[in-house]
């Protein structure tokens, strides 16, 4: 006898399947047939929970937004030092991508975003929130004398976002042979050294020598 699962449980399974298949096949090649086979449902069964394929992607976006929001909140909890909070935010982002490796492909799928404006707007809002959080911590570090005063806080935030994106893409193309957070953490430490107050004077001294 087949036991009917609660609707919320089925929705969770469908979203999990979509994320896994988006990584394995690529988001642009993902079909509702593949999702149905993965979760053991028919296509009509999928559409009973999500009326359209676009609705599935909205569910995926909401899951990613939840993962990131909870991760950022945990990263900032019980940390007062701006440098530590900045580091925690970036490392958290690396860990989220490492455990949900479909994220970069979904974020950079032009075809997917062209077909689903709500998905694009959700991710754009997420990136703005992340940039705002990074900018705020950098400004706090500048105010405390921890970070260079000559660097625009917004530019520093964009540099860190670019670091995350670049390392994540290289990690994905390279077969994911090393932990993403490990490599990302090493390069993040280099960025933080360059952001440190006095770093520019040190670089100028070394150049003169």
JSON list of C-alpha atoms in Angstrom, two decimals:
[
{"chain": "A", "resi": 1, "resn": "UNK", "atom": "CA", "xyz": [0.00, 0.00, 0.00]},
{"chain": "A", "resi": 2, "resn": "UNK", "atom": "CA", "xyz": [1.40, 3.39, -1.05]},
{"chain": "A", "resi": 3, "resn": "UNK", "atom": "CA", "xyz": [1.45, 5.96, 1.72]},
{"chain": "A", "resi": 4, "resn": "UNK", "atom": "CA", "xyz": [0.60, 9.46, 0.56]},
{"chain": "A", "resi": 5, "resn": "UNK", "atom": "CA", "xyz": [3.12, 11.94, 1.90]},
{"chain": "A", "resi": 6, "resn": "UNK", "atom": "CA", "xyz": [2.10, 15.34, 3.27]},
{"chain": "A", "resi": 7, "resn": "UNK", "atom": "CA", "xyz": [2.10, 18.10, 0.66]},
{"chain": "A", "resi": 8, "resn": "UNK", "atom": "CA", "xyz": [4.87, 20.08, 2.35]},
{"chain": "A", "resi": 9, "resn": "UNK", "atom": "CA", "xyz": [7.08, 17.01, 2.45]},
{"chain": "A", "resi": 10, "resn": "UNK", "atom": "CA", "xyz": [6.49, 16.42, -1.25]},
{"chain": "A", "resi": 11, "resn": "UNK", "atom": "CA", "xyz": [7.29, 20.04, -2.04]},
{"chain": "A", "resi": 12, "resn": "UNK", "atom": "CA", "xyz": [10.54, 19.75, -0.11]},
{"chain": "A", "resi": 13, "resn": "UNK", "atom": "CA", "xyz": [11.44, 16.58, -2.03]},
{"chain": "A", "resi": 14, "resn": "UNK", "atom": "CA", "xyz": [10.70, 18.28, -5.35]},
{"chain": "A", "resi": 15, "resn": "UNK", "atom": "CA", "xyz": [12.86, 21.28, -4.50]},
{"chain": "A", "resi": 16, "resn": "UNK", "atom": "CA", "xyz": [15.68, 19.02, -3.27]},
{"chain": "A", "resi": 17, "resn": "UNK", "atom": "CA", "xyz": [15.46, 17.06, -6.51]},
{"chain": "A", "resi": 18, "resn": "UNK", "atom": "CA", "xyz": [15.50, 20.23, -8.60]},
{"chain": "A", "resi": 19, "resn": "UNK", "atom": "CA", "xyz": [18.63, 21.45, -6.82]},
{"chain": "A", "resi": 20, "resn": "UNK", "atom": "CA", "xyz": [20.39, 18.12, -7.23]},
{"chain": "A", "resi": 21, "resn": "UNK", "atom": "CA", "xyz": [19.47, 17.77, -10.88]},
{"chain": "A", "resi": 22, "resn": "UNK", "atom": "CA", "xyz": [20.34, 21.39, -11.63]},
{"chain": "A", "resi": 23, "resn": "UNK", "atom": "CA", "xyz": [23.85, 20.53, -10.47]},
{"chain": "A", "resi": 24, "resn": "UNK", "atom": "CA", "xyz": [24.03, 17.21, -12.33]},
{"chain": "A", "resi": 25, "resn": "UNK", "atom": "CA", "xyz": [22.39, 18.28, -15.59]},
{"chain": "A", "resi": 26, "resn": "UNK", "atom": "CA", "xyz": [22.60, 22.06, -15.54]},
{"chain": "A", "resi": 27, "resn": "UNK", "atom": "CA", "xyz": [19.65, 24.32, -14.76]},
{"chain": "A", "resi": 28, "resn": "UNK", "atom": "CA", "xyz": [18.87, 24.97, -18.43]},
{"chain": "A", "resi": 29, "resn": "UNK", "atom": "CA", "xyz": [18.50, 21.23, -19.13]},
{"chain": "A", "resi": 30, "resn": "UNK", "atom": "CA", "xyz": [16.39, 20.45, -16.10]},
{"chain": "A", "resi": 31, "resn": "UNK", "atom": "CA", "xyz": [12.95, 19.06, -16.96]},
{"chain": "A", "resi": 32, "resn": "UNK", "atom": "CA", "xyz": [9.88, 18.26, -14.94]},
{"chain": "A", "resi": 33, "resn": "UNK", "atom": "CA", "xyz": [10.14, 14.71, -16.32]},
{"chain": "A", "resi": 34, "resn": "UNK", "atom": "CA", "xyz": [13.55, 14.33, -14.67]},
{"chain": "A", "resi": 35, "resn": "UNK", "atom": "CA", "xyz": [12.24, 15.75, -11.39]},
{"chain": "A", "resi": 36, "resn": "UNK", "atom": "CA", "xyz": [9.23, 13.42, -11.47]},
{"chain": "A", "resi": 37, "resn": "UNK", "atom": "CA", "xyz": [11.44, 10.38, -12.02]},
{"chain": "A", "resi": 38, "resn": "UNK", "atom": "CA", "xyz": [13.77, 11.47, -9.23]},
{"chain": "A", "resi": 39, "resn": "UNK", "atom": "CA", "xyz": [11.02, 11.76, -6.62]},
{"chain": "A", "resi": 40, "resn": "UNK", "atom": "CA", "xyz": [8.89, 8.86, -7.89]},
{"chain": "A", "resi": 41, "resn": "UNK", "atom": "CA", "xyz": [5.94, 10.88, -9.14]},
{"chain": "A", "resi": 42, "resn": "UNK", "atom": "CA", "xyz": [4.25, 11.43, -12.46]},
{"chain": "A", "resi": 43, "resn": "UNK", "atom": "CA", "xyz": [4.43, 14.82, -14.15]},
{"chain": "A", "resi": 44, "resn": "UNK", "atom": "CA", "xyz": [0.81, 15.56, -13.19]},
{"chain": "A", "resi": 45, "resn": "UNK", "atom": "CA", "xyz": [1.83, 14.69, -9.64]},
{"chain": "A", "resi": 46, "resn": "UNK", "atom": "CA", "xyz": [4.57, 17.33, -9.78]},
{"chain": "A", "resi": 47, "resn": "UNK", "atom": "CA", "xyz": [2.11, 19.92, -11.09]},
{"chain": "A", "resi": 48, "resn": "UNK", "atom": "CA", "xyz": [-0.29, 19.23, -8.24]},
{"chain": "A", "resi": 49, "resn": "UNK", "atom": "CA", "xyz": [2.31, 20.75, -5.94]},
{"chain": "A", "resi": 50, "resn": "UNK", "atom": "CA", "xyz": [3.79, 23.32, -8.31]},
{"chain": "A", "resi": 51, "resn": "UNK", "atom": "CA", "xyz": [1.47, 24.52, -11.09]},
{"chain": "A", "resi": 52, "resn": "UNK", "atom": "CA", "xyz": [4.34, 25.44, -13.45]},
{"chain": "A", "resi": 53, "resn": "UNK", "atom": "CA", "xyz": [8.03, 24.78, -13.90]},
{"chain": "A", "resi": 54, "resn": "UNK", "atom": "CA", "xyz": [8.63, 28.45, -13.09]},
{"chain": "A", "resi": 55, "resn": "UNK", "atom": "CA", "xyz": [6.92, 27.89, -9.75]},
{"chain": "A", "resi": 56, "resn": "UNK", "atom": "CA", "xyz": [9.43, 25.14, -8.98]},
{"chain": "A", "resi": 57, "resn": "UNK", "atom": "CA", "xyz": [12.25, 27.60, -9.63]},
{"chain": "A", "resi": 58, "resn": "UNK", "atom": "CA", "xyz": [10.60, 30.13, -7.33]},
{"chain": "A", "resi": 59, "resn": "UNK", "atom": "CA", "xyz": [10.59, 27.43, -4.65]},
{"chain": "A", "resi": 60, "resn": "UNK", "atom": "CA", "xyz": [14.26, 26.77, -5.33]},
{"chain": "A", "resi": 61, "resn": "UNK", "atom": "CA", "xyz": [15.03, 30.48, -5.03]},
{"chain": "A", "resi": 62, "resn": "UNK", "atom": "CA", "xyz": [13.15, 30.64, -1.72]},
{"chain": "A", "resi": 63, "resn": "UNK", "atom": "CA", "xyz": [15.17, 27.69, -0.42]},
{"chain": "A", "resi": 64, "resn": "UNK", "atom": "CA", "xyz": [18.45, 29.33, -1.41]},
{"chain": "A", "resi": 65, "resn": "UNK", "atom": "CA", "xyz": [17.32, 32.62, 0.14]},
{"chain": "A", "resi": 66, "resn": "UNK", "atom": "CA", "xyz": [16.50, 30.79, 3.37]},
{"chain": "A", "resi": 67, "resn": "UNK", "atom": "CA", "xyz": [19.88, 29.03, 3.43]},
{"chain": "A", "resi": 68, "resn": "UNK", "atom": "CA", "xyz": [21.76, 32.25, 2.87]},
{"chain": "A", "resi": 69, "resn": "UNK", "atom": "CA", "xyz": [19.69, 34.34, 5.27]},
{"chain": "A", "resi": 70, "resn": "UNK", "atom": "CA", "xyz": [20.05, 31.84, 8.10]},
{"chain": "A", "resi": 71, "resn": "UNK", "atom": "CA", "xyz": [23.73, 31.40, 7.31]},
{"chain": "A", "resi": 72, "resn": "UNK", "atom": "CA", "xyz": [24.46, 35.13, 7.41]},
{"chain": "A", "resi": 73, "resn": "UNK", "atom": "CA", "xyz": [22.55, 35.54, 10.65]},
{"chain": "A", "resi": 74, "resn": "UNK", "atom": "CA", "xyz": [24.50, 32.72, 12.28]},
{"chain": "A", "resi": 75, "resn": "UNK", "atom": "CA", "xyz": [27.80, 34.10, 10.94]},
{"chain": "A", "resi": 76, "resn": "UNK", "atom": "CA", "xyz": [27.22, 37.45, 12.64]},
{"chain": "A", "resi": 77, "resn": "UNK", "atom": "CA", "xyz": [25.95, 36.03, 15.92]},
{"chain": "A", "resi": 78, "resn": "UNK", "atom": "CA", "xyz": [28.23, 36.50, 18.94]},
{"chain": "A", "resi": 79, "resn": "UNK", "atom": "CA", "xyz": [30.91, 38.30, 16.89]},
{"chain": "A", "resi": 80, "resn": "UNK", "atom": "CA", "xyz": [31.80, 41.90, 17.58]},
{"chain": "A", "resi": 81, "resn": "UNK", "atom": "CA", "xyz": [35.06, 42.43, 15.65]},
{"chain": "A", "resi": 82, "resn": "UNK", "atom": "CA", "xyz": [34.27, 43.82, 12.16]},
{"chain": "A", "resi": 83, "resn": "UNK", "atom": "CA", "xyz": [37.09, 41.82, 10.57]},
{"chain": "A", "resi": 84, "resn": "UNK", "atom": "CA", "xyz": [35.79, 38.63, 12.18]},
{"chain": "A", "resi": 85, "resn": "UNK", "atom": "CA", "xyz": [32.25, 39.36, 11.05]},
{"chain": "A", "resi": 86, "resn": "UNK", "atom": "CA", "xyz": [33.40, 40.11, 7.51]},
{"chain": "A", "resi": 87, "resn": "UNK", "atom": "CA", "xyz": [35.41, 36.89, 7.40]},
{"chain": "A", "resi": 88, "resn": "UNK", "atom": "CA", "xyz": [32.50, 34.89, 8.82]},
{"chain": "A", "resi": 89, "resn": "UNK", "atom": "CA", "xyz": [30.08, 36.22, 6.19]},
{"chain": "A", "resi": 90, "resn": "UNK", "atom": "CA", "xyz": [32.36, 35.30, 3.29]},
{"chain": "A", "resi": 91, "resn": "UNK", "atom": "CA", "xyz": [33.30, 31.88, 4.66]},
{"chain": "A", "resi": 92, "resn": "UNK", "atom": "CA", "xyz": [29.63, 31.14, 5.26]},
{"chain": "A", "resi": 93, "resn": "UNK", "atom": "CA", "xyz": [28.90, 31.92, 1.63]},
{"chain": "A", "resi": 94, "resn": "UNK", "atom": "CA", "xyz": [31.64, 29.54, 0.52]},
{"chain": "A", "resi": 95, "resn": "UNK", "atom": "CA", "xyz": [30.23, 26.78, 2.73]},
{"chain": "A", "resi": 96, "resn": "UNK", "atom": "CA", "xyz": [26.70, 27.29, 1.42]},
{"chain": "A", "resi": 97, "resn": "UNK", "atom": "CA", "xyz": [27.93, 26.96, -2.16]},
{"chain": "A", "resi": 98, "resn": "UNK", "atom": "CA", "xyz": [29.99, 23.92, -1.24]},
{"chain": "A", "resi": 99, "resn": "UNK", "atom": "CA", "xyz": [26.98, 22.12, 0.23]},
{"chain": "A", "resi": 100, "resn": "UNK", "atom": "CA", "xyz": [24.60, 23.34, -2.51]},
{"chain": "A", "resi": 101, "resn": "UNK", "atom": "CA", "xyz": [26.84, 23.35, -5.60]},
{"chain": "A", "resi": 102, "resn": "UNK", "atom": "CA", "xyz": [24.03, 24.11, -8.04]},
{"chain": "A", "resi": 103, "resn": "UNK", "atom": "CA", "xyz": [23.88, 27.70, -6.78]},
{"chain": "A", "resi": 104, "resn": "UNK", "atom": "CA", "xyz": [26.54, 29.22, -9.12]},
{"chain": "A", "resi": 105, "resn": "UNK", "atom": "CA", "xyz": [25.00, 27.64, -12.21]},
{"chain": "A", "resi": 106, "resn": "UNK", "atom": "CA", "xyz": [21.53, 28.85, -11.23]},
{"chain": "A", "resi": 107, "resn": "UNK", "atom": "CA", "xyz": [22.79, 32.36, -10.47]},
{"chain": "A", "resi": 108, "resn": "UNK", "atom": "CA", "xyz": [24.52, 32.69, -13.84]},
{"chain": "A", "resi": 109, "resn": "UNK", "atom": "CA", "xyz": [21.92, 31.02, -16.06]},
{"chain": "A", "resi": 110, "resn": "UNK", "atom": "CA", "xyz": [20.82, 33.79, -18.45]},
{"chain": "A", "resi": 111, "resn": "UNK", "atom": "CA", "xyz": [18.24, 31.51, -20.06]},
{"chain": "A", "resi": 112, "resn": "UNK", "atom": "CA", "xyz": [16.67, 30.64, -16.73]},
{"chain": "A", "resi": 113, "resn": "UNK", "atom": "CA", "xyz": [16.49, 34.25, -15.57]},
{"chain": "A", "resi": 114, "resn": "UNK", "atom": "CA", "xyz": [15.08, 35.42, -18.89]},
{"chain": "A", "resi": 115, "resn": "UNK", "atom": "CA", "xyz": [12.19, 33.00, -18.44]},
{"chain": "A", "resi": 116, "resn": "UNK", "atom": "CA", "xyz": [11.55, 33.79, -14.78]},
{"chain": "A", "resi": 117, "resn": "UNK", "atom": "CA", "xyz": [11.78, 37.43, -13.72]},
{"chain": "A", "resi": 118, "resn": "UNK", "atom": "CA", "xyz": [10.75, 36.60, -10.15]},
{"chain": "A", "resi": 119, "resn": "UNK", "atom": "CA", "xyz": [13.74, 34.26, -9.85]},
{"chain": "A", "resi": 120, "resn": "UNK", "atom": "CA", "xyz": [16.08, 36.95, -11.17]},
{"chain": "A", "resi": 121, "resn": "UNK", "atom": "CA", "xyz": [14.66, 39.56, -8.81]},
{"chain": "A", "resi": 122, "resn": "UNK", "atom": "CA", "xyz": [14.98, 37.20, -5.83]},
{"chain": "A", "resi": 123, "resn": "UNK", "atom": "CA", "xyz": [18.66, 36.57, -6.50]},
{"chain": "A", "resi": 124, "resn": "UNK", "atom": "CA", "xyz": [19.32, 40.23, -7.21]},
{"chain": "A", "resi": 125, "resn": "UNK", "atom": "CA", "xyz": [17.75, 41.09, -3.86]},
{"chain": "A", "resi": 126, "resn": "UNK", "atom": "CA", "xyz": [19.89, 38.48, -2.13]},
{"chain": "A", "resi": 127, "resn": "UNK", "atom": "CA", "xyz": [23.09, 39.85, -3.61]},
{"chain": "A", "resi": 128, "resn": "UNK", "atom": "CA", "xyz": [22.13, 43.37, -2.60]},
{"chain": "A", "resi": 129, "resn": "UNK", "atom": "CA", "xyz": [21.51, 42.24, 0.97]},
{"chain": "A", "resi": 130, "resn": "UNK", "atom": "CA", "xyz": [24.86, 40.48, 1.04]},
{"chain": "A", "resi": 131, "resn": "UNK", "atom": "CA", "xyz": [26.65, 43.50, -0.40]},
{"chain": "A", "resi": 132, "resn": "UNK", "atom": "CA", "xyz": [24.94, 45.74, 2.16]},
{"chain": "A", "resi": 133, "resn": "UNK", "atom": "CA", "xyz": [26.03, 43.47, 5.01]},
{"chain": "A", "resi": 134, "resn": "UNK", "atom": "CA", "xyz": [29.64, 43.38, 3.79]},
{"chain": "A", "resi": 135, "resn": "UNK", "atom": "CA", "xyz": [29.69, 47.15, 3.27]},
{"chain": "A", "resi": 136, "resn": "UNK", "atom": "CA", "xyz": [28.37, 47.77, 6.78]},
{"chain": "A", "resi": 137, "resn": "UNK", "atom": "CA", "xyz": [31.05, 45.59, 8.38]},
{"chain": "A", "resi": 138, "resn": "UNK", "atom": "CA", "xyz": [33.79, 47.24, 6.35]},
{"chain": "A", "resi": 139, "resn": "UNK", "atom": "CA", "xyz": [32.56, 50.66, 7.42]},
{"chain": "A", "resi": 140, "resn": "UNK", "atom": "CA", "xyz": [32.58, 49.52, 11.04]},
{"chain": "A", "resi": 141, "resn": "UNK", "atom": "CA", "xyz": [36.14, 48.34, 10.56]},
{"chain": "A", "resi": 142, "resn": "UNK", "atom": "CA", "xyz": [37.14, 51.69, 9.09]},
{"chain": "A", "resi": 143, "resn": "UNK", "atom": "CA", "xyz": [35.54, 53.55, 11.98]},
{"chain": "A", "resi": 144, "resn": "UNK", "atom": "CA", "xyz": [37.50, 51.44, 14.47]},
{"chain": "A", "resi": 145, "resn": "UNK", "atom": "CA", "xyz": [40.78, 51.88, 12.59]},
{"chain": "A", "resi": 146, "resn": "UNK", "atom": "CA", "xyz": [40.92, 48.24, 11.53]},
{"chain": "A", "resi": 147, "resn": "UNK", "atom": "CA", "xyz": [40.54, 48.81, 7.76]},
{"chain": "A", "resi": 148, "resn": "UNK", "atom": "CA", "xyz": [42.05, 51.27, 5.31]},
{"chain": "A", "resi": 149, "resn": "UNK", "atom": "CA", "xyz": [40.25, 54.61, 5.22]},
{"chain": "A", "resi": 150, "resn": "UNK", "atom": "CA", "xyz": [41.17, 55.26, 1.56]},
{"chain": "A", "resi": 151, "resn": "UNK", "atom": "CA", "xyz": [39.11, 52.36, 0.19]},
{"chain": "A", "resi": 152, "resn": "UNK", "atom": "CA", "xyz": [35.42, 52.78, -0.55]},
{"chain": "A", "resi": 153, "resn": "UNK", "atom": "CA", "xyz": [33.46, 50.32, 1.60]},
{"chain": "A", "resi": 154, "resn": "UNK", "atom": "CA", "xyz": [31.14, 49.45, -1.29]},
{"chain": "A", "resi": 155, "resn": "UNK", "atom": "CA", "xyz": [34.12, 48.69, -3.52]},
{"chain": "A", "resi": 156, "resn": "UNK", "atom": "CA", "xyz": [35.60, 46.42, -0.87]},
{"chain": "A", "resi": 157, "resn": "UNK", "atom": "CA", "xyz": [32.28, 44.56, -0.66]},
{"chain": "A", "resi": 158, "resn": "UNK", "atom": "CA", "xyz": [32.20, 44.09, -4.44]},
{"chain": "A", "resi": 159, "resn": "UNK", "atom": "CA", "xyz": [35.78, 42.80, -4.37]},
{"chain": "A", "resi": 160, "resn": "UNK", "atom": "CA", "xyz": [34.77, 40.15, -1.85]},
{"chain": "A", "resi": 161, "resn": "UNK", "atom": "CA", "xyz": [31.70, 39.18, -3.89]},
{"chain": "A", "resi": 162, "resn": "UNK", "atom": "CA", "xyz": [33.92, 38.90, -6.95]},
{"chain": "A", "resi": 163, "resn": "UNK", "atom": "CA", "xyz": [36.30, 36.70, -4.96]},
{"chain": "A", "resi": 164, "resn": "UNK", "atom": "CA", "xyz": [33.46, 34.36, -4.02]},
{"chain": "A", "resi": 165, "resn": "UNK", "atom": "CA", "xyz": [32.18, 34.13, -7.58]},
{"chain": "A", "resi": 166, "resn": "UNK", "atom": "CA", "xyz": [35.60, 33.59, -9.11]},
{"chain": "A", "resi": 167, "resn": "UNK", "atom": "CA", "xyz": [36.69, 30.91, -6.65]},
{"chain": "A", "resi": 168, "resn": "UNK", "atom": "CA", "xyz": [33.32, 29.13, -6.91]},
{"chain": "A", "resi": 169, "resn": "UNK", "atom": "CA", "xyz": [33.48, 28.99, -10.71]},
{"chain": "A", "resi": 170, "resn": "UNK", "atom": "CA", "xyz": [37.07, 27.74, -10.69]},
{"chain": "A", "resi": 171, "resn": "UNK", "atom": "CA", "xyz": [36.16, 25.14, -8.05]},
{"chain": "A", "resi": 172, "resn": "UNK", "atom": "CA", "xyz": [33.27, 23.91, -10.16]},
{"chain": "A", "resi": 173, "resn": "UNK", "atom": "CA", "xyz": [35.27, 23.77, -13.39]},
{"chain": "A", "resi": 174, "resn": "UNK", "atom": "CA", "xyz": [38.17, 22.10, -11.61]},
{"chain": "A", "resi": 175, "resn": "UNK", "atom": "CA", "xyz": [36.14, 19.08, -10.56]},
{"chain": "A", "resi": 176, "resn": "UNK", "atom": "CA", "xyz": [35.69, 20.18, -6.93]},
{"chain": "A", "resi": 177, "resn": "UNK", "atom": "CA", "xyz": [38.75, 18.27, -5.85]},
{"chain": "A", "resi": 178, "resn": "UNK", "atom": "CA", "xyz": [39.44, 20.53, -2.86]},
{"chain": "A", "resi": 179, "resn": "UNK", "atom": "CA", "xyz": [37.08, 21.96, -0.25]},
{"chain": "A", "resi": 180, "resn": "UNK", "atom": "CA", "xyz": [35.79, 25.28, -1.54]},
{"chain": "A", "resi": 181, "resn": "UNK", "atom": "CA", "xyz": [35.85, 26.91, 1.89]},
{"chain": "A", "resi": 182, "resn": "UNK", "atom": "CA", "xyz": [39.52, 25.96, 2.32]},
{"chain": "A", "resi": 183, "resn": "UNK", "atom": "CA", "xyz": [40.70, 27.62, -0.88]},
{"chain": "A", "resi": 184, "resn": "UNK", "atom": "CA", "xyz": [38.33, 30.53, -0.44]},
{"chain": "A", "resi": 185, "resn": "UNK", "atom": "CA", "xyz": [39.53, 31.09, 3.11]},
{"chain": "A", "resi": 186, "resn": "UNK", "atom": "CA", "xyz": [43.14, 31.29, 1.98]},
{"chain": "A", "resi": 187, "resn": "UNK", "atom": "CA", "xyz": [42.38, 33.93, -0.63]},
{"chain": "A", "resi": 188, "resn": "UNK", "atom": "CA", "xyz": [40.05, 35.78, 1.73]},
{"chain": "A", "resi": 189, "resn": "UNK", "atom": "CA", "xyz": [42.92, 36.09, 4.24]},
{"chain": "A", "resi": 190, "resn": "UNK", "atom": "CA", "xyz": [45.01, 37.75, 1.52]},
{"chain": "A", "resi": 191, "resn": "UNK", "atom": "CA", "xyz": [42.22, 40.24, 0.83]},
{"chain": "A", "resi": 192, "resn": "UNK", "atom": "CA", "xyz": [41.84, 41.06, 4.50]},
{"chain": "A", "resi": 193, "resn": "UNK", "atom": "CA", "xyz": [45.58, 41.75, 4.75]},
{"chain": "A", "resi": 194, "resn": "UNK", "atom": "CA", "xyz": [45.27, 44.21, 1.87]},
{"chain": "A", "resi": 195, "resn": "UNK", "atom": "CA", "xyz": [42.25, 45.80, 3.50]},
{"chain": "A", "resi": 196, "resn": "UNK", "atom": "CA", "xyz": [44.07, 46.29, 6.81]},
{"chain": "A", "resi": 197, "resn": "UNK", "atom": "CA", "xyz": [44.96, 49.79, 7.96]},
{"chain": "A", "resi": 198, "resn": "UNK", "atom": "CA", "xyz": [48.59, 50.49, 7.10]},
{"chain": "A", "resi": 199, "resn": "UNK", "atom": "CA", "xyz": [48.65, 47.93, 4.29]},
{"chain": "A", "resi": 200, "resn": "UNK", "atom": "CA", "xyz": [49.14, 50.63, 1.64]},
{"chain": "A", "resi": 201, "resn": "UNK", "atom": "CA", "xyz": [52.09, 52.15, 3.51]},
{"chain": "A", "resi": 202, "resn": "UNK", "atom": "CA", "xyz": [53.64, 48.71, 3.83]},
{"chain": "A", "resi": 203, "resn": "UNK", "atom": "CA", "xyz": [53.23, 48.04, 0.09]},
{"chain": "A", "resi": 204, "resn": "UNK", "atom": "CA", "xyz": [54.78, 51.42, -0.77]},
{"chain": "A", "resi": 205, "resn": "UNK", "atom": "CA", "xyz": [57.72, 50.73, 1.52]},
{"chain": "A", "resi": 206, "resn": "UNK", "atom": "CA", "xyz": [58.32, 47.34, -0.05]},
{"chain": "A", "resi": 207, "resn": "UNK", "atom": "CA", "xyz": [58.13, 48.87, -3.54]},
{"chain": "A", "resi": 208, "resn": "UNK", "atom": "CA", "xyz": [60.71, 51.54, -2.67]},
{"chain": "A", "resi": 209, "resn": "UNK", "atom": "CA", "xyz": [63.06, 48.89, -1.31]}
]
